[in-house]
mmCIF file with all atom_site columns, C-alpha atoms in Angstrom:
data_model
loop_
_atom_site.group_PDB
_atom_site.id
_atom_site.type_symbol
_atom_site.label_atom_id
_atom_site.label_alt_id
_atom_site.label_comp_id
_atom_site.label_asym_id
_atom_site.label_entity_id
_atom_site.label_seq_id
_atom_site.pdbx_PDB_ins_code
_atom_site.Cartn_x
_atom_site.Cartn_y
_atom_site.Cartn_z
_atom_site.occupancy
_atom_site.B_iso_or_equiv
_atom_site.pdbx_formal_charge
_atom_site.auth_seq_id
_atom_site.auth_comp_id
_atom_site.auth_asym_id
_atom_site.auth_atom_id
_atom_site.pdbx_PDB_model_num
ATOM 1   C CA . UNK A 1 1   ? -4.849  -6.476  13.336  1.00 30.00 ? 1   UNK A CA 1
ATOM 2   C CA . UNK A 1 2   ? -7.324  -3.989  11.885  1.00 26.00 ? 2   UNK A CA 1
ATOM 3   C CA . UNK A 1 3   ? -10.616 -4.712  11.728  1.00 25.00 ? 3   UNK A CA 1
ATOM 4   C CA . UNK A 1 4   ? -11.880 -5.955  8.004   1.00 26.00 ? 4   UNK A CA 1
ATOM 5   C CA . UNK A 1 5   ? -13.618 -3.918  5.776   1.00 26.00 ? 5   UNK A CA 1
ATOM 6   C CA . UNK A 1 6   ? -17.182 -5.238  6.254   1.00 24.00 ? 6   UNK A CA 1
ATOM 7   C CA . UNK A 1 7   ? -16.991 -4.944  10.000  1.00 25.00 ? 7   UNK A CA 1
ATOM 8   C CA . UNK A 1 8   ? -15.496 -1.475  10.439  1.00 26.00 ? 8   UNK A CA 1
ATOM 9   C CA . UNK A 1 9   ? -18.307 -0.271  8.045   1.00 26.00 ? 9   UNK A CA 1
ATOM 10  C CA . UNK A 1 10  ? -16.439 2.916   7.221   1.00 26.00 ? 10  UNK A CA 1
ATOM 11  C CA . UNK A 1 11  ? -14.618 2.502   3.581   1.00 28.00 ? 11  UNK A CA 1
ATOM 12  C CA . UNK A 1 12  ? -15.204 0.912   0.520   1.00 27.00 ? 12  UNK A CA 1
ATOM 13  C CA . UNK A 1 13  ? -12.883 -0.506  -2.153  1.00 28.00 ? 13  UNK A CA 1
ATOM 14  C CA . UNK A 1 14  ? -14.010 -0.059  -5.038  1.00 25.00 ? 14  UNK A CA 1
ATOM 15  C CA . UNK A 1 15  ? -12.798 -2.108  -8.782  1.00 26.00 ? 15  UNK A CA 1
ATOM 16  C CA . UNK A 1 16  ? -15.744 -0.674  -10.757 1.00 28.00 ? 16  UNK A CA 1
ATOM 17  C CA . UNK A 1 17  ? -18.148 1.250   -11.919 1.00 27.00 ? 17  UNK A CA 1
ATOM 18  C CA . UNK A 1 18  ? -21.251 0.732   -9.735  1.00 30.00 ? 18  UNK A CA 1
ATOM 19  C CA . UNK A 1 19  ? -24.503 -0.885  -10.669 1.00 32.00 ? 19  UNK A CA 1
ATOM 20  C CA . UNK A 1 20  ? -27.001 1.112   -12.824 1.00 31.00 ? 20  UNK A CA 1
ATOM 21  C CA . UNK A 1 21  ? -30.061 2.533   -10.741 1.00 40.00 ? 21  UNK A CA 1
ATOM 22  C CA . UNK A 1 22  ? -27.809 1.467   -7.546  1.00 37.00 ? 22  UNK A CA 1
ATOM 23  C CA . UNK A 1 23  ? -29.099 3.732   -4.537  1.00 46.00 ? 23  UNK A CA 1
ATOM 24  C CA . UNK A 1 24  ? -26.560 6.674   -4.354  1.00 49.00 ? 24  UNK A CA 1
ATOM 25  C CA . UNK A 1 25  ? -23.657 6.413   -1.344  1.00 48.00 ? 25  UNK A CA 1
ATOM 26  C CA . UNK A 1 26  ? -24.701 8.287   2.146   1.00 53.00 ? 26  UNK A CA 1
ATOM 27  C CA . UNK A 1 27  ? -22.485 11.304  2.553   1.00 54.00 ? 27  UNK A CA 1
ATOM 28  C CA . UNK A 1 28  ? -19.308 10.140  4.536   1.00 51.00 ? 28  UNK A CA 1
ATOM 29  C CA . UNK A 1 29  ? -19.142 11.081  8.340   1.00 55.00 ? 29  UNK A CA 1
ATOM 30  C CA . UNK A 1 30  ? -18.180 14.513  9.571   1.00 56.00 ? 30  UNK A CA 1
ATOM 31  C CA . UNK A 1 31  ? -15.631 13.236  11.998  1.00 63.00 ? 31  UNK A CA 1
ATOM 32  C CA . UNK A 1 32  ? -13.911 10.747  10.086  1.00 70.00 ? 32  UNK A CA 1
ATOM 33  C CA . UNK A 1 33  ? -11.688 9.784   7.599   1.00 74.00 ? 33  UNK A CA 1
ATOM 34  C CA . UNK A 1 34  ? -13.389 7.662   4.851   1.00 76.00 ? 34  UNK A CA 1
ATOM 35  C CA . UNK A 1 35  ? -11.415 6.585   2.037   1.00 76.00 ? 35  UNK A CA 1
ATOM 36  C CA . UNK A 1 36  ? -14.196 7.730   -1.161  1.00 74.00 ? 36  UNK A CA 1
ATOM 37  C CA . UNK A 1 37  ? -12.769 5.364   -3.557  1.00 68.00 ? 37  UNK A CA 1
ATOM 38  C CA . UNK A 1 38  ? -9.559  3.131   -4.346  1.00 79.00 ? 38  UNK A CA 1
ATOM 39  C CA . UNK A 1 39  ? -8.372  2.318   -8.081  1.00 85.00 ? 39  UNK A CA 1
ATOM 40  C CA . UNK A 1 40  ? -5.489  -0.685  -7.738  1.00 87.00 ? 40  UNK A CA 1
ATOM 41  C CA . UNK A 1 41  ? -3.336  -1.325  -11.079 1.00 91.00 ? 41  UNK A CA 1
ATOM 42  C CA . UNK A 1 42  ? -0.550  -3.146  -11.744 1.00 95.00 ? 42  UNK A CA 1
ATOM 43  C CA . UNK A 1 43  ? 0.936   -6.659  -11.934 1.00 95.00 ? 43  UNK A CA 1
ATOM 44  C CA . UNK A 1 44  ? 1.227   -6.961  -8.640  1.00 94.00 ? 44  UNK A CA 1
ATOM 45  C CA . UNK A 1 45  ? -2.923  -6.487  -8.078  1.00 91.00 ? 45  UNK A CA 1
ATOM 46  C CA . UNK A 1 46  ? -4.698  -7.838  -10.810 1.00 90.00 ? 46  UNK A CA 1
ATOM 47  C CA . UNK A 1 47  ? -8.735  -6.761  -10.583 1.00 88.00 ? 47  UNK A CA 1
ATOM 48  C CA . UNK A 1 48  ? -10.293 -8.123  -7.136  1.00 86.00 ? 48  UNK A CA 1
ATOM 49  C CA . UNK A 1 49  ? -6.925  -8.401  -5.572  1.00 88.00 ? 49  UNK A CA 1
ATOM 50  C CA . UNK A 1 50  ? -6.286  -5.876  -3.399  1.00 85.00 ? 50  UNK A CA 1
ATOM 51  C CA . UNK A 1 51  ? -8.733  -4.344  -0.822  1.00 82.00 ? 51  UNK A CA 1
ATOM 52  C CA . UNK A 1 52  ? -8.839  -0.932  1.542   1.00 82.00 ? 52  UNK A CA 1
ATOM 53  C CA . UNK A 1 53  ? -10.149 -0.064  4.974   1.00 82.00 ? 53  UNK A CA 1
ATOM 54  C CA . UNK A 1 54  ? -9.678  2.407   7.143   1.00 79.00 ? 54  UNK A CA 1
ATOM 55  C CA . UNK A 1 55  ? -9.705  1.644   10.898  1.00 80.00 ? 55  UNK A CA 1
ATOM 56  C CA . UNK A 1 56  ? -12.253 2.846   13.362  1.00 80.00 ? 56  UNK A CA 1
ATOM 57  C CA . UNK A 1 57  ? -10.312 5.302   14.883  1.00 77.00 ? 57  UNK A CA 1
ATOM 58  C CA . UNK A 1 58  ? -8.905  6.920   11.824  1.00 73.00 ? 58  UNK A CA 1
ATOM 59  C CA . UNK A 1 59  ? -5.764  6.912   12.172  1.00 78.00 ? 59  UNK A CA 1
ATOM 60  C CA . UNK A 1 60  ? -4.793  4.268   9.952   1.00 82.00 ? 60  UNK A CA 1
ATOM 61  C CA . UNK A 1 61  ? -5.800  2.541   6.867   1.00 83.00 ? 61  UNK A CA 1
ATOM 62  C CA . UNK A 1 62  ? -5.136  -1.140  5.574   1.00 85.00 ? 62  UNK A CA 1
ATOM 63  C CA . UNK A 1 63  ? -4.689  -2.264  1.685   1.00 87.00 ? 63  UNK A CA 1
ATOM 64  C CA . UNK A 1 64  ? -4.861  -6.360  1.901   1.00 86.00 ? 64  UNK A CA 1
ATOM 65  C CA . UNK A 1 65  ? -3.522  -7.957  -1.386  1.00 88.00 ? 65  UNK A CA 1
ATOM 66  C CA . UNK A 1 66  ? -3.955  -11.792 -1.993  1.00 87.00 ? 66  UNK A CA 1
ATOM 67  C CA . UNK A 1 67  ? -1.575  -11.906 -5.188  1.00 89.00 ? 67  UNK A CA 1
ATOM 68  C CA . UNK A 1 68  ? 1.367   -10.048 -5.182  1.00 94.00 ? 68  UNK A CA 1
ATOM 69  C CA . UNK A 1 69  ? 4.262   -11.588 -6.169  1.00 94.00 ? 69  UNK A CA 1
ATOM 70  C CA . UNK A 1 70  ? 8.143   -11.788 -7.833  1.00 97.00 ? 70  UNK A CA 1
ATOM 71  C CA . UNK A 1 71  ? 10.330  -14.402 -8.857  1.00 97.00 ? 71  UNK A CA 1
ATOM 72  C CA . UNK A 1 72  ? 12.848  -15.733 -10.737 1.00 98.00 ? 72  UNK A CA 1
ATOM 73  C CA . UNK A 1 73  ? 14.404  -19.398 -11.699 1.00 97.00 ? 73  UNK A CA 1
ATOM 74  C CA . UNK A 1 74  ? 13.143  -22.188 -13.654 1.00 96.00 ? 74  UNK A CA 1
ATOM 75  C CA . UNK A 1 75  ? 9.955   -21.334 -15.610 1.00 94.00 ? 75  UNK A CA 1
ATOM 76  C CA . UNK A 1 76  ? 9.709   -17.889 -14.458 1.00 96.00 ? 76  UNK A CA 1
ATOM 77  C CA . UNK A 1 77  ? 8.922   -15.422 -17.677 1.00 95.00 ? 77  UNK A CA 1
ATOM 78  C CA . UNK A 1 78  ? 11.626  -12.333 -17.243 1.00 95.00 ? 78  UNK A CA 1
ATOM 79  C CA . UNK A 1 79  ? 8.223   -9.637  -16.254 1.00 96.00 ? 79  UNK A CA 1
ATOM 80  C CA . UNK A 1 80  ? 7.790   -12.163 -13.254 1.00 97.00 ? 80  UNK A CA 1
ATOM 81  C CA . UNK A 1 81  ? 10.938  -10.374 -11.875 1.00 98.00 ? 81  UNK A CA 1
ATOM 82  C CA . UNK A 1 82  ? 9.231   -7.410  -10.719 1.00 98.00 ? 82  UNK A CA 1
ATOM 83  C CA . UNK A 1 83  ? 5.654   -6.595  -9.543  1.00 97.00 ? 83  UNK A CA 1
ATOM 84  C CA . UNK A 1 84  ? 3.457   -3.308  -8.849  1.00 96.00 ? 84  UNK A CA 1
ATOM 85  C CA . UNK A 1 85  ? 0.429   -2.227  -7.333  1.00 94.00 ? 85  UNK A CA 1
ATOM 86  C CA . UNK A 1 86  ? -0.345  1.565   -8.101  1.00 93.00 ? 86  UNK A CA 1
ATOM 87  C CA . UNK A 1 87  ? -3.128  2.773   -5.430  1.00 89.00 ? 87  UNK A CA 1
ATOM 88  C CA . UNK A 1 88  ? -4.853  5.875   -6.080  1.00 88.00 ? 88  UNK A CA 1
ATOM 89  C CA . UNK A 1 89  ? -7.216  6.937   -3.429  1.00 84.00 ? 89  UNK A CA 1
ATOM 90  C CA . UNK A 1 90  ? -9.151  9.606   -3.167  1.00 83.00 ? 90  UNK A CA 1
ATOM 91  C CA . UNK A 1 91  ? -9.640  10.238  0.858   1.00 81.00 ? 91  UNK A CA 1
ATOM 92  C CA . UNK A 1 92  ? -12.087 12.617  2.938   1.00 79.00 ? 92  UNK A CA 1
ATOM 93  C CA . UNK A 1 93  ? -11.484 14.578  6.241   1.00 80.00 ? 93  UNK A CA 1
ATOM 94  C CA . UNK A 1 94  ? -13.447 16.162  8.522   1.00 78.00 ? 94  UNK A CA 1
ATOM 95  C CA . UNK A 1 95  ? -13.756 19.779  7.727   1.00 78.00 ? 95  UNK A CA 1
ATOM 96  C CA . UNK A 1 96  ? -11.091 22.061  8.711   1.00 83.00 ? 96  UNK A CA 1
ATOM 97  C CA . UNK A 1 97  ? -8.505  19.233  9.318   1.00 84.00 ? 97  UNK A CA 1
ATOM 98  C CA . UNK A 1 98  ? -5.828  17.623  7.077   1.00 86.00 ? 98  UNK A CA 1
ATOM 99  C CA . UNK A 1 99  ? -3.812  14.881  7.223   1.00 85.00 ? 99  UNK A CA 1
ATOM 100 C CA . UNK A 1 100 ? -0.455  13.143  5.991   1.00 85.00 ? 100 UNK A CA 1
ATOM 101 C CA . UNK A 1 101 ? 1.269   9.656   5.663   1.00 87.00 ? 101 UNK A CA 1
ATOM 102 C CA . UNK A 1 102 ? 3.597   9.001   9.004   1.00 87.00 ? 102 UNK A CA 1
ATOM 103 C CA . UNK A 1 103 ? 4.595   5.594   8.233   1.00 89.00 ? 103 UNK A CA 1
ATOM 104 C CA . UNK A 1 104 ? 3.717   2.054   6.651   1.00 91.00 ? 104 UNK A CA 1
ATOM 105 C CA . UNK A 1 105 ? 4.233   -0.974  7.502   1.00 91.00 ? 105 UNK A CA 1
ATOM 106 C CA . UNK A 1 106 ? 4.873   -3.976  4.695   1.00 92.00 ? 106 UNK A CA 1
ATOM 107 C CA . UNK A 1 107 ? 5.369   -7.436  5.296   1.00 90.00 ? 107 UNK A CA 1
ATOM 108 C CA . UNK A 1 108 ? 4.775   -10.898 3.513   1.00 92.00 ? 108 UNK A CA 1
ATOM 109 C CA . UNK A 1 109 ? 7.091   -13.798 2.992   1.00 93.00 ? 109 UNK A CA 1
ATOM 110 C CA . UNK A 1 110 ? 10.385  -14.335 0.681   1.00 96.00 ? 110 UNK A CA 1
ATOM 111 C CA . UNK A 1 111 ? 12.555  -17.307 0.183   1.00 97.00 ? 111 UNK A CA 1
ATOM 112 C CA . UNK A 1 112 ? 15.922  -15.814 -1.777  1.00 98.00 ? 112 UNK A CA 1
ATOM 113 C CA . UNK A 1 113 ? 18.947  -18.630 -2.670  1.00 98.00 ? 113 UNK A CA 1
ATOM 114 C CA . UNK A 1 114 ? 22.796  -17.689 -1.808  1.00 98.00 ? 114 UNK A CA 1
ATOM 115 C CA . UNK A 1 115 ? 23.561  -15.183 -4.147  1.00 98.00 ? 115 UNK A CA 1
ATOM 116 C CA . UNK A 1 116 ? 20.306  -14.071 -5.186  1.00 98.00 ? 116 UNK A CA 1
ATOM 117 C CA . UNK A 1 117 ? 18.441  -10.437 -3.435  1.00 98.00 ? 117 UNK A CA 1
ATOM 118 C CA . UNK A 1 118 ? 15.495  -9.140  -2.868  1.00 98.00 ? 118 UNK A CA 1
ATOM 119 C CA . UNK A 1 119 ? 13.963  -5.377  -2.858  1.00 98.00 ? 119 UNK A CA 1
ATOM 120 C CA . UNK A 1 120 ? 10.930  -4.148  -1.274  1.00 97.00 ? 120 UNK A CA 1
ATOM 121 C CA . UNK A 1 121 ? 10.213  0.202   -2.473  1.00 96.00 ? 121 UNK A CA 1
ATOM 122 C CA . UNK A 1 122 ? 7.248   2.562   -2.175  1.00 93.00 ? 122 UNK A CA 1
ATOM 123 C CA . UNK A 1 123 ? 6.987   5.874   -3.255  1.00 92.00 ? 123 UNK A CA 1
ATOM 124 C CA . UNK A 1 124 ? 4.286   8.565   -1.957  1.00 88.00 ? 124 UNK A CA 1
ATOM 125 C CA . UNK A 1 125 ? 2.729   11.111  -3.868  1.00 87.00 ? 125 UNK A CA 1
ATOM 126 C CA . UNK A 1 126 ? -0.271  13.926  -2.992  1.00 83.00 ? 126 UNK A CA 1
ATOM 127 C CA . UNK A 1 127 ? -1.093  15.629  -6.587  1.00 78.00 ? 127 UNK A CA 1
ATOM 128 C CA . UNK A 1 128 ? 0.733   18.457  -6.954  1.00 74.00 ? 128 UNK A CA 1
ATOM 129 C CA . UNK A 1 129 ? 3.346   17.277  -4.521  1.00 79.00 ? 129 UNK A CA 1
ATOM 130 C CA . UNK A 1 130 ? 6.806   16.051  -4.464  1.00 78.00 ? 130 UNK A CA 1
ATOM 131 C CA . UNK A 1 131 ? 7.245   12.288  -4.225  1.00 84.00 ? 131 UNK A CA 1
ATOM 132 C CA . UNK A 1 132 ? 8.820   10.562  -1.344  1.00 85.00 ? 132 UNK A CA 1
ATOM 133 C CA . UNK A 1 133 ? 10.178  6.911   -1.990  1.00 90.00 ? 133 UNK A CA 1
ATOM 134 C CA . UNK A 1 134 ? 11.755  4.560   0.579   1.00 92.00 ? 134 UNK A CA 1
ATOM 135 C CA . UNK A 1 135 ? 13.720  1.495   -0.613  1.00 96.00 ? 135 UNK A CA 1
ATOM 136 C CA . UNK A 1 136 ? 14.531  -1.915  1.228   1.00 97.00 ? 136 UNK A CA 1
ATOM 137 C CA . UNK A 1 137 ? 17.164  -4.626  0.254   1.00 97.00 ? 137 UNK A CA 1
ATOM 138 C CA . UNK A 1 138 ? 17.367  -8.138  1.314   1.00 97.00 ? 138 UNK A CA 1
ATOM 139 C CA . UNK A 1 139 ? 20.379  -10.459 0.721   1.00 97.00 ? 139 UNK A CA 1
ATOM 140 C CA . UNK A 1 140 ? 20.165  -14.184 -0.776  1.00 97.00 ? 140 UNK A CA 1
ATOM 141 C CA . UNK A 1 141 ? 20.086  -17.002 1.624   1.00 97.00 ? 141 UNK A CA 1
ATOM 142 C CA . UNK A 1 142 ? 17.174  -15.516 3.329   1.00 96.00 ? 142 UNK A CA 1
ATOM 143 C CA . UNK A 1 143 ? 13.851  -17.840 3.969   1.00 96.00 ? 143 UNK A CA 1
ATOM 144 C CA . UNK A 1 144 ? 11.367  -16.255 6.410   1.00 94.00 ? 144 UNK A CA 1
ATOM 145 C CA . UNK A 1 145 ? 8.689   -13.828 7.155   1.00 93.00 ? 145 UNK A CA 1
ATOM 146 C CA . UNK A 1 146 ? 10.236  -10.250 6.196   1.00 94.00 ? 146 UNK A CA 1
ATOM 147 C CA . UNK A 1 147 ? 8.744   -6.780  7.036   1.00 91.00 ? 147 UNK A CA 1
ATOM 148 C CA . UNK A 1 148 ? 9.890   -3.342  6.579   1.00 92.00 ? 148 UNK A CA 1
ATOM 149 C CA . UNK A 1 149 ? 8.770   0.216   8.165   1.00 91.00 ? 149 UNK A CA 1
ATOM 150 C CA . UNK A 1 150 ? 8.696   3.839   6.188   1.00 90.00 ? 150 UNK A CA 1
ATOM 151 C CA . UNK A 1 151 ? 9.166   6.355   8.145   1.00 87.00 ? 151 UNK A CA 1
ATOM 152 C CA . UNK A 1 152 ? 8.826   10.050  7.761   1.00 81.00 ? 152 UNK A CA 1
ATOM 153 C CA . UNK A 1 153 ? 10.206  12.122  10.020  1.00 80.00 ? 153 UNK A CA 1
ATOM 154 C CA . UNK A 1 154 ? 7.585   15.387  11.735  1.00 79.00 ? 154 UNK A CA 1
ATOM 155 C CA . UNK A 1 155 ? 9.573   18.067  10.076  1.00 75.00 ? 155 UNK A CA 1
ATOM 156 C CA . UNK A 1 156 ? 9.127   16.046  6.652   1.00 77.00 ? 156 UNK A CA 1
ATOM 157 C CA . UNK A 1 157 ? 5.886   14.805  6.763   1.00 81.00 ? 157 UNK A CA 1
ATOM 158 C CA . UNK A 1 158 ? 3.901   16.511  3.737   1.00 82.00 ? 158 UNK A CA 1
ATOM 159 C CA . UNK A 1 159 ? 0.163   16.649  4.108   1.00 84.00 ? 159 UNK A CA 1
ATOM 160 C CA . UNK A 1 160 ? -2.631  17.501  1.873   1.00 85.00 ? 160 UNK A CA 1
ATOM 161 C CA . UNK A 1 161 ? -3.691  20.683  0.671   1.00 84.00 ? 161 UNK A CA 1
ATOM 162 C CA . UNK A 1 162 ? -6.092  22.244  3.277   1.00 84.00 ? 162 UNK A CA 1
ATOM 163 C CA . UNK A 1 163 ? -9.854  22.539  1.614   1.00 79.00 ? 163 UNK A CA 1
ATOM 164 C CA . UNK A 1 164 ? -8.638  20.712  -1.667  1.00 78.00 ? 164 UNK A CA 1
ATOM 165 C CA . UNK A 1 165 ? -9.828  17.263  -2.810  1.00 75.00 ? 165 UNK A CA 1
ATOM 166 C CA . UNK A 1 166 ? -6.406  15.544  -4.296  1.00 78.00 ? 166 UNK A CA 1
ATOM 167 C CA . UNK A 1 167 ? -5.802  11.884  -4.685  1.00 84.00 ? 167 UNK A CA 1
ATOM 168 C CA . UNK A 1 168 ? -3.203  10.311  -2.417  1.00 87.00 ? 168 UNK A CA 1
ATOM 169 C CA . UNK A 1 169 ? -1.080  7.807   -4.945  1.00 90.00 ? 169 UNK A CA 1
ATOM 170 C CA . UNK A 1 170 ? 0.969   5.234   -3.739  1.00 91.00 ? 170 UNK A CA 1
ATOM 171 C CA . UNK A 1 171 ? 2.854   2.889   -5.515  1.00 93.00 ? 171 UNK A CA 1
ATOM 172 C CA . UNK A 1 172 ? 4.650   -0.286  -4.036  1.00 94.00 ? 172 UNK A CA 1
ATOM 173 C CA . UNK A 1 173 ? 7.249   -2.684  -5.958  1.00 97.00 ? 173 UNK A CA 1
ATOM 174 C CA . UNK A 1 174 ? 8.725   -6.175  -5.228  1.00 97.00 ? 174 UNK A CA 1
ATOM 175 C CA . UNK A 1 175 ? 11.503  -7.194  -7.420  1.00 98.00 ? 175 UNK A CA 1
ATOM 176 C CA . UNK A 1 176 ? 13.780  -9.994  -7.477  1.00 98.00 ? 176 UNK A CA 1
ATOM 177 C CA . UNK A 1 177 ? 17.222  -10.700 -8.738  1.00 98.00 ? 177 UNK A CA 1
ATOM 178 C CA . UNK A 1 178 ? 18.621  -13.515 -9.526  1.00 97.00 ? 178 UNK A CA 1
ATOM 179 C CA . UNK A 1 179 ? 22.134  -12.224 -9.103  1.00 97.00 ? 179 UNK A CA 1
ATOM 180 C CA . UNK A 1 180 ? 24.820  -15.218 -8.553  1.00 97.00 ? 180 UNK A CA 1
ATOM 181 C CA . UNK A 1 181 ? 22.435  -18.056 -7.443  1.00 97.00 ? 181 UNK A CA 1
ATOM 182 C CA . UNK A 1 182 ? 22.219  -21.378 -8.974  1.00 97.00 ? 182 UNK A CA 1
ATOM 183 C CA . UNK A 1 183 ? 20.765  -21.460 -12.563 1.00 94.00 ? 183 UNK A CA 1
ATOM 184 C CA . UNK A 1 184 ? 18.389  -24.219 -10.883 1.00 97.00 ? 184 UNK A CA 1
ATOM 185 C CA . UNK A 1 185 ? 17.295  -22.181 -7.988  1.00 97.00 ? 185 UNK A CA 1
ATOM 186 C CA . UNK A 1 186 ? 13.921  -20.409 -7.458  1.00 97.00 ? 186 UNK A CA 1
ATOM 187 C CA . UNK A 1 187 ? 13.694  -17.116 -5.418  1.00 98.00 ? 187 UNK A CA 1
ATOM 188 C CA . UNK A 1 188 ? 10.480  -15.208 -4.759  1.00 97.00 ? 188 UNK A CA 1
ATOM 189 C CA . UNK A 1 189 ? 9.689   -12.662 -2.789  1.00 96.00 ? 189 UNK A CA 1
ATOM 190 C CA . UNK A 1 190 ? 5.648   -11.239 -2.079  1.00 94.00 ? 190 UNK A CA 1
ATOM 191 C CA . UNK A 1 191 ? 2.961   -9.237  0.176   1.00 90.00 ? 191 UNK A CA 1
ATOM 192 C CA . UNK A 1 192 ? 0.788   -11.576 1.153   1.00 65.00 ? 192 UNK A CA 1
ATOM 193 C CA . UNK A 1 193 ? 0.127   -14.953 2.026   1.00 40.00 ? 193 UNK A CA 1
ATOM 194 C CA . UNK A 1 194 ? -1.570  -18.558 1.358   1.00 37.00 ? 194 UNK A CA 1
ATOM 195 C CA . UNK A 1 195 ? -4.436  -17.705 3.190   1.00 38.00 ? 195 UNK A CA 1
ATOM 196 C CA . UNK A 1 196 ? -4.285  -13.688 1.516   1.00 38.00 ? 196 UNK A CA 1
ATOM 197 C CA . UNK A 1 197 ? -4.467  -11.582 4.560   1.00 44.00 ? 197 UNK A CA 1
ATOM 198 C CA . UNK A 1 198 ? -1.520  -9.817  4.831   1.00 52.00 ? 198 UNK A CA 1
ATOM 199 C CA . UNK A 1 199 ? -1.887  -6.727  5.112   1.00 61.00 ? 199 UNK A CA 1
ATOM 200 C CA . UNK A 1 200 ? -0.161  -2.972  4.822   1.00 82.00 ? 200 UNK A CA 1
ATOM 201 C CA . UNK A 1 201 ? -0.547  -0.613  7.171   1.00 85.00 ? 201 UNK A CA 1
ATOM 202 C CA . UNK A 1 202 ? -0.688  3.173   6.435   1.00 87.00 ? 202 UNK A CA 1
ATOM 203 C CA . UNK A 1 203 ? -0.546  5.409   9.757   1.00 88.00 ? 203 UNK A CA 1
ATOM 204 C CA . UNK A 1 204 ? -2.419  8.865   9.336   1.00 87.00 ? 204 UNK A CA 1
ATOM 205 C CA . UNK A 1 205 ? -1.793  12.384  11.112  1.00 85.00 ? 205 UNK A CA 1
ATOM 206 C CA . UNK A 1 206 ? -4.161  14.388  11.374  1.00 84.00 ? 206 UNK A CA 1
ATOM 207 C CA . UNK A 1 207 ? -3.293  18.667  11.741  1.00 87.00 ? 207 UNK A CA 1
ATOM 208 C CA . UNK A 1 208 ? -5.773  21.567  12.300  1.00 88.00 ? 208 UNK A CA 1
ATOM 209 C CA . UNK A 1 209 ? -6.186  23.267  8.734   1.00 87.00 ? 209 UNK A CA 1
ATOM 210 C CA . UNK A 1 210 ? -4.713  27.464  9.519   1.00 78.00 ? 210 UNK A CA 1
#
């Protein structure tokens, strides 16, 4: 696992504005990656749920959500169906280099009665850029850990615009359907966990700016 934020010492998350007369930020390192800032909205990651850090060899970053969550039955409202979390991160490089999203890896737990399914999607999305979006399915009568990988192939990948600051946005959904289950049954499906450390991984290229 990734180290956490506090101990890699190299990103911040950030859910606000900072403090009045706070001192100002050092500049970020010259050989590094540094995520600058995070904004996290949606159902999915209410304020203070959802965390970023990149890891110490920059090649990766982490977004750690401790309520994220869909499901259906019994007492379940119809918007508790499906859940978001839109990240938008704005992300430095060293000069000269650029970099793109390989692949990420989700995972968290579902429980999904006979009949019932499951979806896990992400799209990815540099300003100015086309969107990529990967999809997942999972069939009723499923009860365990579950984790899916995005993939994007070299000749694909699509990587920031050299010498340009633009946000990286990424959104994530989990949605449930109820489909031909019991009226009685309950089906959920989330990213992350009783003790909320799950954790998505993000894995970075890096490519010489021409």
């Amino acid at each position: 696992m990734l180290r956490a934020l506090a101990a890699a010492g190299v990103a911040t998350s950030l859910f606000g504005s900072s403090a009045y007369g706070a001192p100002a930020a050092p500049p970020p390192p010259p050989d590094r990656i540094v995520i600058d800032s995070v904004a996290a909205d949606g159902t999915g990651c209410p304020p203070g749920t959802a965390a970023v850090a990149v890891s110490p060899d920059s090649t990766a970053f982490t977004v750690t959500y401790s309520n994220y969550l869909a499901q259906v039955g019994p007492g379940s409202p119809p918007s508790a169906s499906r859940k978001n979390c839109q990240l938008n991160l704005r992300v430095h490089v060293p000069g000269g280099l650029t970099y793109a999203i390989v692949s990420a890896d989700y995972n968290g737990f579902a429980s999904l009665a006979p009949g019932a399914s499951g979806t896990q999607r992400a799209s990815y999305h540099f300003q100015g850029n086309a969107t990529v979006t990967r999809t997942h399915h999972f069939t009723g009568g499923f009860t365990n850990d579950w984790q899916t990988t995005d993939t994007v192939p070299a000749a694909a990948l699509v990587f920031a615009p050299c010498g340009q600051e633009r946000n990286l946005d990424i959104n994530t959904e989990l949605q449930v359907d109820p489909g031909t289950s019991s009226p009685s049954a309950t089906s959920f499906m989330e990213m992350d966990s009783t003790n909320g450390t799950i954790k998505t991984v993000y894995h970075v290229a890096l490519k010489q700016c021409q």
